[in-house]
């Protein structure tokens, strides 16, 4: 009897240990999933809601969580002025960037799993649509590890560390890309590969050039080509159907017409 009880107790202990390992594994898996979702931009509205509640701008309530297959969606509509970027380079020296030409801003972090592919891609030169320059914008030392950034960044990669720039450009998450042309934001968005980003920005640039061409080539002629309006203007000026100016004399040496049109 004693041996049976001992066996049952040992079996229960084994089951409890196995269940404990199972629960710990589930918790760890859940934590990794949440971290991956946050890296992809999901749950950012939760952070904004908490900040609003702390500032007294809003009360508690349900917060929607949106997830786009590995990317984040833009919150800007139409063209917008590209703010100046003020921050520091990798060495810590102050840096100010005025965006007067064509520049593709790549907002990346070292803790984002999707960003890792772009850090690797940027170890080699990439062709920015429209012949633009690539500028990687990271957060400052208070939010980004300088040592991790030094490992991720390829030598010669143009980088500016500026936490305020993320707010100035209203960046919803990382990775995120903004195409600037002569100080105007003409395209933005996110993707999981450089090929997708390149296609996205090439389309935005093409759309912007098309709009500019249409605007330059369009002339609002109003009623100037309306025959009724033209006749009314001629009559108001005293020029009727029989006015001499409508039948000028033939030029010297020109053959006379066989007949006149009535």
PDB file of C-alpha atoms in Angstrom:
ATOM      1  CA  UNK A   1       0.000   0.000   0.000  1.00  0.00           C
ATOM      2  CA  UNK A   2       2.815   2.349   0.944  1.00  0.00           C
ATOM      3  CA  UNK A   3       4.635   1.561  -2.292  1.00  0.00           C
ATOM      4  CA  UNK A   4       1.494   2.352  -4.299  1.00  0.00           C
ATOM      5  CA  UNK A   5       1.051   5.737  -2.603  1.00  0.00           C
ATOM      6  CA  UNK A   6       4.704   6.544  -3.167  1.00  0.00           C
ATOM      7  CA  UNK A   7       4.348   5.698  -6.840  1.00  0.00           C
ATOM      8  CA  UNK A   8       1.272   7.911  -7.173  1.00  0.00           C
ATOM      9  CA  UNK A   9       2.988  10.829  -5.452  1.00  0.00           C
ATOM     10  CA  UNK A  10       6.045  10.491  -7.685  1.00  0.00           C
ATOM     11  CA  UNK A  11       3.828  10.309 -10.764  1.00  0.00           C
ATOM     12  CA  UNK A  12       1.976  13.460  -9.714  1.00  0.00           C
ATOM     13  CA  UNK A  13       5.254  15.272  -9.175  1.00  0.00           C
ATOM     14  CA  UNK A  14       6.452  14.236 -12.619  1.00  0.00           C
ATOM     15  CA  UNK A  15       3.209  15.475 -14.175  1.00  0.00           C
ATOM     16  CA  UNK A  16       3.468  18.788 -12.309  1.00  0.00           C
ATOM     17  CA  UNK A  17       7.048  19.263 -13.482  1.00  0.00           C
ATOM     18  CA  UNK A  18       6.060  18.522 -17.082  1.00  0.00           C
ATOM     19  CA  UNK A  19       3.128  20.931 -16.865  1.00  0.00           C
ATOM     20  CA  UNK A  20       5.415  23.610 -15.428  1.00  0.00           C
ATOM     21  CA  UNK A  21       7.801  23.237 -18.360  1.00  0.00           C
ATOM     22  CA  UNK A  22       4.854  23.366 -20.754  1.00  0.00           C
ATOM     23  CA  UNK A  23       3.499  26.575 -19.199  1.00  0.00           C
ATOM     24  CA  UNK A  24       6.936  28.194 -19.230  1.00  0.00           C
ATOM     25  CA  UNK A  25       7.343  27.261 -22.876  1.00  0.00           C
ATOM     26  CA  UNK A  26       3.975  28.757 -23.767  1.00  0.00           C
ATOM     27  CA  UNK A  27       4.757  31.969 -21.897  1.00  0.00           C
ATOM     28  CA  UNK A  28       8.105  32.306 -23.647  1.00  0.00           C
ATOM     29  CA  UNK A  29       6.502  31.638 -27.038  1.00  0.00           C
ATOM     30  CA  UNK A  30       3.794  34.208 -26.295  1.00  0.00           C
ATOM     31  CA  UNK A  31       6.405  36.805 -25.342  1.00  0.00           C
ATOM     32  CA  UNK A  32       8.343  36.207 -28.564  1.00  0.00           C
ATOM     33  CA  UNK A  33       5.156  36.559 -30.625  1.00  0.00           C
ATOM     34  CA  UNK A  34       4.280  39.848 -28.918  1.00  0.00           C
ATOM     35  CA  UNK A  35       7.800  41.165 -29.510  1.00  0.00           C
ATOM     36  CA  UNK A  36       7.625  40.222 -33.196  1.00  0.00           C
ATOM     37  CA  UNK A  37       4.235  41.900 -33.569  1.00  0.00           C
ATOM     38  CA  UNK A  38       5.554  45.071 -31.950  1.00  0.00           C
ATOM     39  CA  UNK A  39       8.558  45.063 -34.273  1.00  0.00           C
ATOM     40  CA  UNK A  40       6.167  44.863 -37.214  1.00  0.00           C
ATOM     41  CA  UNK A  41       4.258  47.920 -36.045  1.00  0.00           C
ATOM     42  CA  UNK A  42       1.280  46.261 -34.356  1.00  0.00           C
ATOM     43  CA  UNK A  43       0.092  47.671 -31.064  1.00  0.00           C
ATOM     44  CA  UNK A  44       1.506  51.136 -31.614  1.00  0.00           C
ATOM     45  CA  UNK A  45      -1.945  52.566 -30.931  1.00  0.00           C
ATOM     46  CA  UNK A  46      -1.721  51.096 -27.430  1.00  0.00           C
ATOM     47  CA  UNK A  47       1.315  53.227 -26.674  1.00  0.00           C
ATOM     48  CA  UNK A  48      -0.429  56.326 -27.996  1.00  0.00           C
ATOM     49  CA  UNK A  49      -3.496  55.552 -25.890  1.00  0.00           C
ATOM     50  CA  UNK A  50      -1.412  55.248 -22.721  1.00  0.00           C
ATOM     51  CA  UNK A  51       0.310  58.553 -23.463  1.00  0.00           C
ATOM     52  CA  UNK A  52      -3.038  60.263 -24.023  1.00  0.00           C
ATOM     53  CA  UNK A  53      -4.442  58.894 -20.769  1.00  0.00           C
ATOM     54  CA  UNK A  54      -1.393  60.092 -18.846  1.00  0.00           C
ATOM     55  CA  UNK A  55      -1.756  63.540 -20.397  1.00  0.00           C
ATOM     56  CA  UNK A  56      -5.457  63.608 -19.607  1.00  0.00           C
ATOM     57  CA  UNK A  57      -6.405  63.809 -23.272  1.00  0.00           C
ATOM     58  CA  UNK A  58      -8.626  60.773 -23.324  1.00  0.00           C
ATOM     59  CA  UNK A  59     -10.291  58.212 -21.150  1.00  0.00           C
ATOM     60  CA  UNK A  60      -9.827  54.465 -21.083  1.00  0.00           C
ATOM     61  CA  UNK A  61     -11.504  52.414 -23.744  1.00  0.00           C
ATOM     62  CA  UNK A  62     -10.959  49.725 -26.355  1.00  0.00           C
ATOM     63  CA  UNK A  63      -7.927  50.261 -28.578  1.00  0.00           C
ATOM     64  CA  UNK A  64      -7.840  48.713 -32.065  1.00  0.00           C
ATOM     65  CA  UNK A  65      -4.693  46.820 -33.025  1.00  0.00           C
ATOM     66  CA  UNK A  66      -3.966  46.760 -36.742  1.00  0.00           C
ATOM     67  CA  UNK A  67      -1.464  44.451 -38.397  1.00  0.00           C
ATOM     68  CA  UNK A  68      -0.324  44.693 -42.003  1.00  0.00           C
ATOM     69  CA  UNK A  69       1.622  41.650 -43.163  1.00  0.00           C
ATOM     70  CA  UNK A  70       5.001  42.800 -41.889  1.00  0.00           C
ATOM     71  CA  UNK A  71       4.624  46.450 -42.820  1.00  0.00           C
ATOM     72  CA  UNK A  72       3.176  49.653 -41.429  1.00  0.00           C
ATOM     73  CA  UNK A  73       0.821  51.974 -43.259  1.00  0.00           C
ATOM     74  CA  UNK A  74       1.353  55.712 -43.909  1.00  0.00           C
ATOM     75  CA  UNK A  75      -0.594  58.319 -42.001  1.00  0.00           C
ATOM     76  CA  UNK A  76       0.103  61.224 -44.342  1.00  0.00           C
ATOM     77  CA  UNK A  77      -2.129  62.251 -47.243  1.00  0.00           C
ATOM     78  CA  UNK A  78      -0.898  64.259 -50.221  1.00  0.00           C
ATOM     79  CA  UNK A  79       2.363  66.142 -50.557  1.00  0.00           C
ATOM     80  CA  UNK A  80       3.917  67.518 -47.405  1.00  0.00           C
ATOM     81  CA  UNK A  81       6.976  69.600 -46.642  1.00  0.00           C
ATOM     82  CA  UNK A  82       9.959  67.530 -45.529  1.00  0.00           C
ATOM     83  CA  UNK A  83      11.267  68.860 -42.206  1.00  0.00           C
ATOM     84  CA  UNK A  84      14.964  69.400 -41.649  1.00  0.00           C
ATOM     85  CA  UNK A  85      16.650  66.497 -39.856  1.00  0.00           C
ATOM     86  CA  UNK A  86      18.838  67.436 -36.906  1.00  0.00           C
ATOM     87  CA  UNK A  87      20.780  64.781 -35.050  1.00  0.00           C
ATOM     88  CA  UNK A  88      24.216  63.198 -34.897  1.00  0.00           C
ATOM     89  CA  UNK A  89      26.355  60.886 -36.972  1.00  0.00           C
ATOM     90  CA  UNK A  90      27.711  57.543 -35.782  1.00  0.00           C
ATOM     91  CA  UNK A  91      30.674  59.264 -34.198  1.00  0.00           C
ATOM     92  CA  UNK A  92      28.450  61.538 -32.122  1.00  0.00           C
ATOM     93  CA  UNK A  93      29.151  64.731 -34.065  1.00  0.00           C
ATOM     94  CA  UNK A  94      26.163  67.017 -34.548  1.00  0.00           C
ATOM     95  CA  UNK A  95      24.630  66.893 -37.982  1.00  0.00           C
ATOM     96  CA  UNK A  96      21.914  68.834 -39.790  1.00  0.00           C
ATOM     97  CA  UNK A  97      20.419  67.566 -43.054  1.00  0.00           C
ATOM     98  CA  UNK A  98      18.546  69.842 -45.464  1.00  0.00           C
ATOM     99  CA  UNK A  99      16.634  67.772 -47.992  1.00  0.00           C
ATOM    100  CA  UNK A 100      16.915  69.807 -51.170  1.00  0.00           C
ATOM    101  CA  UNK A 101      17.389  67.028 -53.724  1.00  0.00           C
ATOM    102  CA  UNK A 102      16.047  63.531 -54.101  1.00  0.00           C
ATOM    103  CA  UNK A 103      16.585  61.514 -50.949  1.00  0.00           C
ATOM    104  CA  UNK A 104      15.143  58.245 -49.703  1.00  0.00           C
ATOM    105  CA  UNK A 105      14.886  58.263 -45.923  1.00  0.00           C
ATOM    106  CA  UNK A 106      15.078  54.783 -44.402  1.00  0.00           C
ATOM    107  CA  UNK A 107      13.830  54.728 -40.812  1.00  0.00           C
ATOM    108  CA  UNK A 108      15.369  51.608 -39.270  1.00  0.00           C
ATOM    109  CA  UNK A 109      16.083  50.148 -35.836  1.00  0.00           C
ATOM    110  CA  UNK A 110      18.462  47.408 -34.745  1.00  0.00           C
ATOM    111  CA  UNK A 111      15.814  45.544 -32.746  1.00  0.00           C
ATOM    112  CA  UNK A 112      13.372  45.115 -35.634  1.00  0.00           C
ATOM    113  CA  UNK A 113      13.514  41.653 -37.207  1.00  0.00           C
ATOM    114  CA  UNK A 114      12.303  42.947 -40.585  1.00  0.00           C
ATOM    115  CA  UNK A 115      14.904  45.739 -40.471  1.00  0.00           C
ATOM    116  CA  UNK A 116      17.676  43.139 -40.296  1.00  0.00           C
ATOM    117  CA  UNK A 117      17.134  42.346 -43.962  1.00  0.00           C
ATOM    118  CA  UNK A 118      17.578  45.993 -44.913  1.00  0.00           C
ATOM    119  CA  UNK A 119      20.730  46.396 -42.819  1.00  0.00           C
ATOM    120  CA  UNK A 120      22.120  43.416 -44.727  1.00  0.00           C
ATOM    121  CA  UNK A 121      20.925  44.798 -48.089  1.00  0.00           C
ATOM    122  CA  UNK A 122      22.556  48.161 -47.437  1.00  0.00           C
ATOM    123  CA  UNK A 123      25.967  46.565 -46.993  1.00  0.00           C
ATOM    124  CA  UNK A 124      26.151  46.873 -50.762  1.00  0.00           C
ATOM    125  CA  UNK A 125      25.272  49.922 -52.833  1.00  0.00           C
ATOM    126  CA  UNK A 126      21.619  50.097 -53.858  1.00  0.00           C
ATOM    127  CA  UNK A 127      19.995  51.977 -56.721  1.00  0.00           C
ATOM    128  CA  UNK A 128      17.525  54.494 -55.344  1.00  0.00           C
ATOM    129  CA  UNK A 129      14.723  55.327 -57.817  1.00  0.00           C
ATOM    130  CA  UNK A 130      15.186  58.645 -59.578  1.00  0.00           C
ATOM    131  CA  UNK A 131      18.913  58.699 -58.834  1.00  0.00           C
ATOM    132  CA  UNK A 132      18.267  59.732 -55.246  1.00  0.00           C
ATOM    133  CA  UNK A 133      20.508  59.365 -52.233  1.00  0.00           C
ATOM    134  CA  UNK A 134      19.905  56.915 -49.386  1.00  0.00           C
ATOM    135  CA  UNK A 135      19.880  58.264 -45.833  1.00  0.00           C
ATOM    136  CA  UNK A 136      19.256  55.919 -42.906  1.00  0.00           C
ATOM    137  CA  UNK A 137      17.570  57.591 -39.936  1.00  0.00           C
ATOM    138  CA  UNK A 138      17.799  55.849 -36.565  1.00  0.00           C
ATOM    139  CA  UNK A 139      16.762  56.907 -33.104  1.00  0.00           C
ATOM    140  CA  UNK A 140      19.090  58.558 -30.606  1.00  0.00           C
ATOM    141  CA  UNK A 141      21.176  56.978 -27.861  1.00  0.00           C
ATOM    142  CA  UNK A 142      18.241  57.091 -25.454  1.00  0.00           C
ATOM    143  CA  UNK A 143      16.313  54.628 -27.644  1.00  0.00           C
ATOM    144  CA  UNK A 144      18.957  52.921 -29.770  1.00  0.00           C
ATOM    145  CA  UNK A 145      22.053  50.997 -28.736  1.00  0.00           C
ATOM    146  CA  UNK A 146      25.155  52.668 -30.227  1.00  0.00           C
ATOM    147  CA  UNK A 147      27.127  49.406 -30.157  1.00  0.00           C
ATOM    148  CA  UNK A 148      24.343  47.458 -31.891  1.00  0.00           C
ATOM    149  CA  UNK A 149      24.049  50.238 -34.449  1.00  0.00           C
ATOM    150  CA  UNK A 150      27.785  50.173 -35.118  1.00  0.00           C
ATOM    151  CA  UNK A 151      27.577  46.430 -35.804  1.00  0.00           C
ATOM    152  CA  UNK A 152      24.530  46.698 -38.067  1.00  0.00           C
ATOM    153  CA  UNK A 153      25.693  49.656 -40.163  1.00  0.00           C
ATOM    154  CA  UNK A 154      27.963  48.974 -43.108  1.00  0.00           C
ATOM    155  CA  UNK A 155      31.066  51.150 -43.525  1.00  0.00           C
ATOM    156  CA  UNK A 156      30.240  54.238 -45.551  1.00  0.00           C
ATOM    157  CA  UNK A 157      26.482  53.977 -45.023  1.00  0.00           C
ATOM    158  CA  UNK A 158      25.012  57.462 -44.622  1.00  0.00           C
ATOM    159  CA  UNK A 159      23.334  57.522 -41.194  1.00  0.00           C
ATOM    160  CA  UNK A 160      21.915  60.219 -38.966  1.00  0.00           C
ATOM    161  CA  UNK A 161      20.748  59.453 -35.422  1.00  0.00           C
ATOM    162  CA  UNK A 162      17.725  61.590 -34.652  1.00  0.00           C
ATOM    163  CA  UNK A 163      14.869  60.612 -32.384  1.00  0.00           C
ATOM    164  CA  UNK A 164      12.960  63.861 -33.065  1.00  0.00           C
ATOM    165  CA  UNK A 165      12.954  63.122 -36.816  1.00  0.00           C
ATOM    166  CA  UNK A 166      10.739  60.111 -36.174  1.00  0.00           C
ATOM    167  CA  UNK A 167       8.165  62.415 -34.632  1.00  0.00           C
ATOM    168  CA  UNK A 168       8.595  65.169 -37.226  1.00  0.00           C
ATOM    169  CA  UNK A 169       7.859  62.703 -40.024  1.00  0.00           C
ATOM    170  CA  UNK A 170       5.147  60.917 -38.024  1.00  0.00           C
ATOM    171  CA  UNK A 171       6.786  57.517 -38.474  1.00  0.00           C
ATOM    172  CA  UNK A 172       4.355  54.774 -37.367  1.00  0.00           C
ATOM    173  CA  UNK A 173       6.945  52.003 -36.989  1.00  0.00           C
ATOM    174  CA  UNK A 174       9.950  50.383 -38.567  1.00  0.00           C
ATOM    175  CA  UNK A 175      11.019  49.718 -41.217  1.00  0.00           C
ATOM    176  CA  UNK A 176       9.561  52.788 -42.896  1.00  0.00           C
ATOM    177  CA  UNK A 177      10.652  54.733 -45.967  1.00  0.00           C
ATOM    178  CA  UNK A 178       9.986  58.317 -47.057  1.00  0.00           C
ATOM    179  CA  UNK A 179      10.926  59.675 -50.503  1.00  0.00           C
ATOM    180  CA  UNK A 180      11.734  63.391 -50.571  1.00  0.00           C
ATOM    181  CA  UNK A 181      12.095  65.446 -53.754  1.00  0.00           C
ATOM    182  CA  UNK A 182      13.164  69.092 -53.421  1.00  0.00           C
ATOM    183  CA  UNK A 183      11.866  69.327 -49.888  1.00  0.00           C
ATOM    184  CA  UNK A 184       8.528  67.613 -50.610  1.00  0.00           C
ATOM    185  CA  UNK A 185       7.401  64.219 -49.391  1.00  0.00           C
ATOM    186  CA  UNK A 186       6.122  62.551 -52.560  1.00  0.00           C
ATOM    187  CA  UNK A 187       6.049  58.924 -51.444  1.00  0.00           C
ATOM    188  CA  UNK A 188       6.185  56.812 -48.323  1.00  0.00           C
ATOM    189  CA  UNK A 189       5.419  53.371 -47.040  1.00  0.00           C
ATOM    190  CA  UNK A 190       6.845  50.115 -45.798  1.00  0.00           C
ATOM    191  CA  UNK A 191       7.670  46.682 -47.155  1.00  0.00           C
ATOM    192  CA  UNK A 192       9.635  43.601 -46.214  1.00  0.00           C
ATOM    193  CA  UNK A 193      12.214  43.634 -49.036  1.00  0.00           C
ATOM    194  CA  UNK A 194      14.274  46.246 -50.842  1.00  0.00           C
ATOM    195  CA  UNK A 195      12.763  45.227 -54.183  1.00  0.00           C
ATOM    196  CA  UNK A 196       9.305  46.063 -52.857  1.00  0.00           C
ATOM    197  CA  UNK A 197      10.479  49.393 -51.465  1.00  0.00           C
ATOM    198  CA  UNK A 198      12.181  50.274 -54.750  1.00  0.00           C
ATOM    199  CA  UNK A 199       9.029  49.506 -56.740  1.00  0.00           C
ATOM    200  CA  UNK A 200       6.883  51.471 -54.286  1.00  0.00           C
ATOM    201  CA  UNK A 201       9.057  54.577 -54.473  1.00  0.00           C
ATOM    202  CA  UNK A 202       9.520  54.339 -58.253  1.00  0.00           C
ATOM    203  CA  UNK A 203       5.748  54.346 -58.633  1.00  0.00           C
ATOM    204  CA  UNK A 204       5.407  57.322 -56.285  1.00  0.00           C
ATOM    205  CA  UNK A 205       8.057  59.222 -58.249  1.00  0.00           C
ATOM    206  CA  UNK A 206       6.392  58.357 -61.550  1.00  0.00           C
ATOM    207  CA  UNK A 207       3.007  59.510 -60.262  1.00  0.00           C
ATOM    208  CA  UNK A 208       4.506  62.791 -59.074  1.00  0.00           C
ATOM    209  CA  UNK A 209       6.209  63.417 -62.422  1.00  0.00           C
ATOM    210  CA  UNK A 210       2.960  62.600 -64.241  1.00  0.00           C
ATOM    211  CA  UNK A 211       1.000  65.065 -62.135  1.00  0.00           C
ATOM    212  CA  UNK A 212       3.598  67.754 -62.791  1.00  0.00           C
ATOM    213  CA  UNK A 213       3.524  67.115 -66.546  1.00  0.00           C
ATOM    214  CA  UNK A 214      -0.257  67.279 -66.660  1.00  0.00           C
ATOM    215  CA  UNK A 215      -0.238  70.510 -64.667  1.00  0.00           C
ATOM    216  CA  UNK A 216       2.354  72.108 -66.962  1.00  0.00           C
ATOM    217  CA  UNK A 217       0.609  71.034 -70.173  1.00  0.00           C
ATOM    218  CA  UNK A 218      -2.941  71.960 -69.220  1.00  0.00           C
ATOM    219  CA  UNK A 219      -4.215  75.353 -70.394  1.00  0.00           C
ATOM    220  CA  UNK A 220      -7.686  76.448 -69.409  1.00  0.00           C
ATOM    221  CA  UNK A 221      -8.825  78.181 -72.620  1.00  0.00           C
ATOM    222  CA  UNK A 222     -12.314  78.850 -71.312  1.00  0.00           C
ATOM    223  CA  UNK A 223     -14.644  80.174 -74.068  1.00  0.00           C
ATOM    224  CA  UNK A 224     -11.891  81.383 -76.369  1.00  0.00           C
ATOM    225  CA  UNK A 225     -12.429  78.527 -78.839  1.00  0.00           C
ATOM    226  CA  UNK A 226     -16.234  78.696 -78.726  1.00  0.00           C
ATOM    227  CA  UNK A 227     -17.455  79.894 -82.215  1.00  0.00           C
ATOM    228  CA  UNK A 228     -20.456  81.672 -80.727  1.00  0.00           C
ATOM    229  CA  UNK A 229     -18.253  83.583 -78.334  1.00  0.00           C
ATOM    230  CA  UNK A 230     -15.789  84.474 -81.114  1.00  0.00           C
ATOM    231  CA  UNK A 231     -18.571  85.819 -83.400  1.00  0.00           C
ATOM    232  CA  UNK A 232     -19.991  87.894 -80.565  1.00  0.00           C
ATOM    233  CA  UNK A 233     -16.605  89.450 -79.856  1.00  0.00           C
ATOM    234  CA  UNK A 234     -16.083  90.278 -83.567  1.00  0.00           C
ATOM    235  CA  UNK A 235     -19.522  91.880 -83.877  1.00  0.00           C
ATOM    236  CA  UNK A 236     -18.897  93.894 -80.720  1.00  0.00           C
ATOM    237  CA  UNK A 237     -15.718  95.194 -82.375  1.00  0.00           C
ATOM    238  CA  UNK A 238     -17.635  96.178 -85.532  1.00  0.00           C
ATOM    239  CA  UNK A 239     -16.361  93.311 -87.654  1.00  0.00           C
ATOM    240  CA  UNK A 240     -19.206  91.618 -89.507  1.00  0.00           C
ATOM    241  CA  UNK A 241     -19.322  88.969 -92.247  1.00  0.00           C
ATOM    242  CA  UNK A 242     -18.693  91.598 -94.998  1.00  0.00           C
ATOM    243  CA  UNK A 243     -15.875  93.412 -93.249  1.00  0.00           C
ATOM    244  CA  UNK A 244     -12.915  94.078 -95.627  1.00  0.00           C
ATOM    245  CA  UNK A 245     -10.450  92.584 -93.180  1.00  0.00           C
ATOM    246  CA  UNK A 246     -12.053  89.198 -93.737  1.00  0.00           C
ATOM    247  CA  UNK A 247     -11.297  89.400 -97.487  1.00  0.00           C
ATOM    248  CA  UNK A 248      -7.838  90.929 -97.820  1.00  0.00           C
ATOM    249  CA  UNK A 249      -6.641  91.868-101.343  1.00  0.00           C
ATOM    250  CA  UNK A 250      -4.478  89.287-103.100  1.00  0.00           C
ATOM    251  CA  UNK A 251      -0.740  89.581-102.752  1.00  0.00           C
ATOM    252  CA  UNK A 252       1.170  90.846-105.790  1.00  0.00           C
ATOM    253  CA  UNK A 253       1.945  87.975-108.124  1.00  0.00           C
ATOM    254  CA  UNK A 254      -0.596  85.676-106.531  1.00  0.00           C
ATOM    255  CA  UNK A 255      -3.032  83.968-108.897  1.00  0.00           C
ATOM    256  CA  UNK A 256      -6.562  85.298-108.726  1.00  0.00           C
ATOM    257  CA  UNK A 257      -9.140  82.799-107.523  1.00  0.00           C
ATOM    258  CA  UNK A 258     -11.528  81.403-110.145  1.00  0.00           C
ATOM    259  CA  UNK A 259     -14.511  82.312-108.000  1.00  0.00           C
ATOM    260  CA  UNK A 260     -15.451  83.761-104.675  1.00  0.00           C
ATOM    261  CA  UNK A 261     -17.021  81.870-101.870  1.00  0.00           C
ATOM    262  CA  UNK A 262     -20.253  83.465-100.812  1.00  0.00           C
TER     263      UNK A 262
END
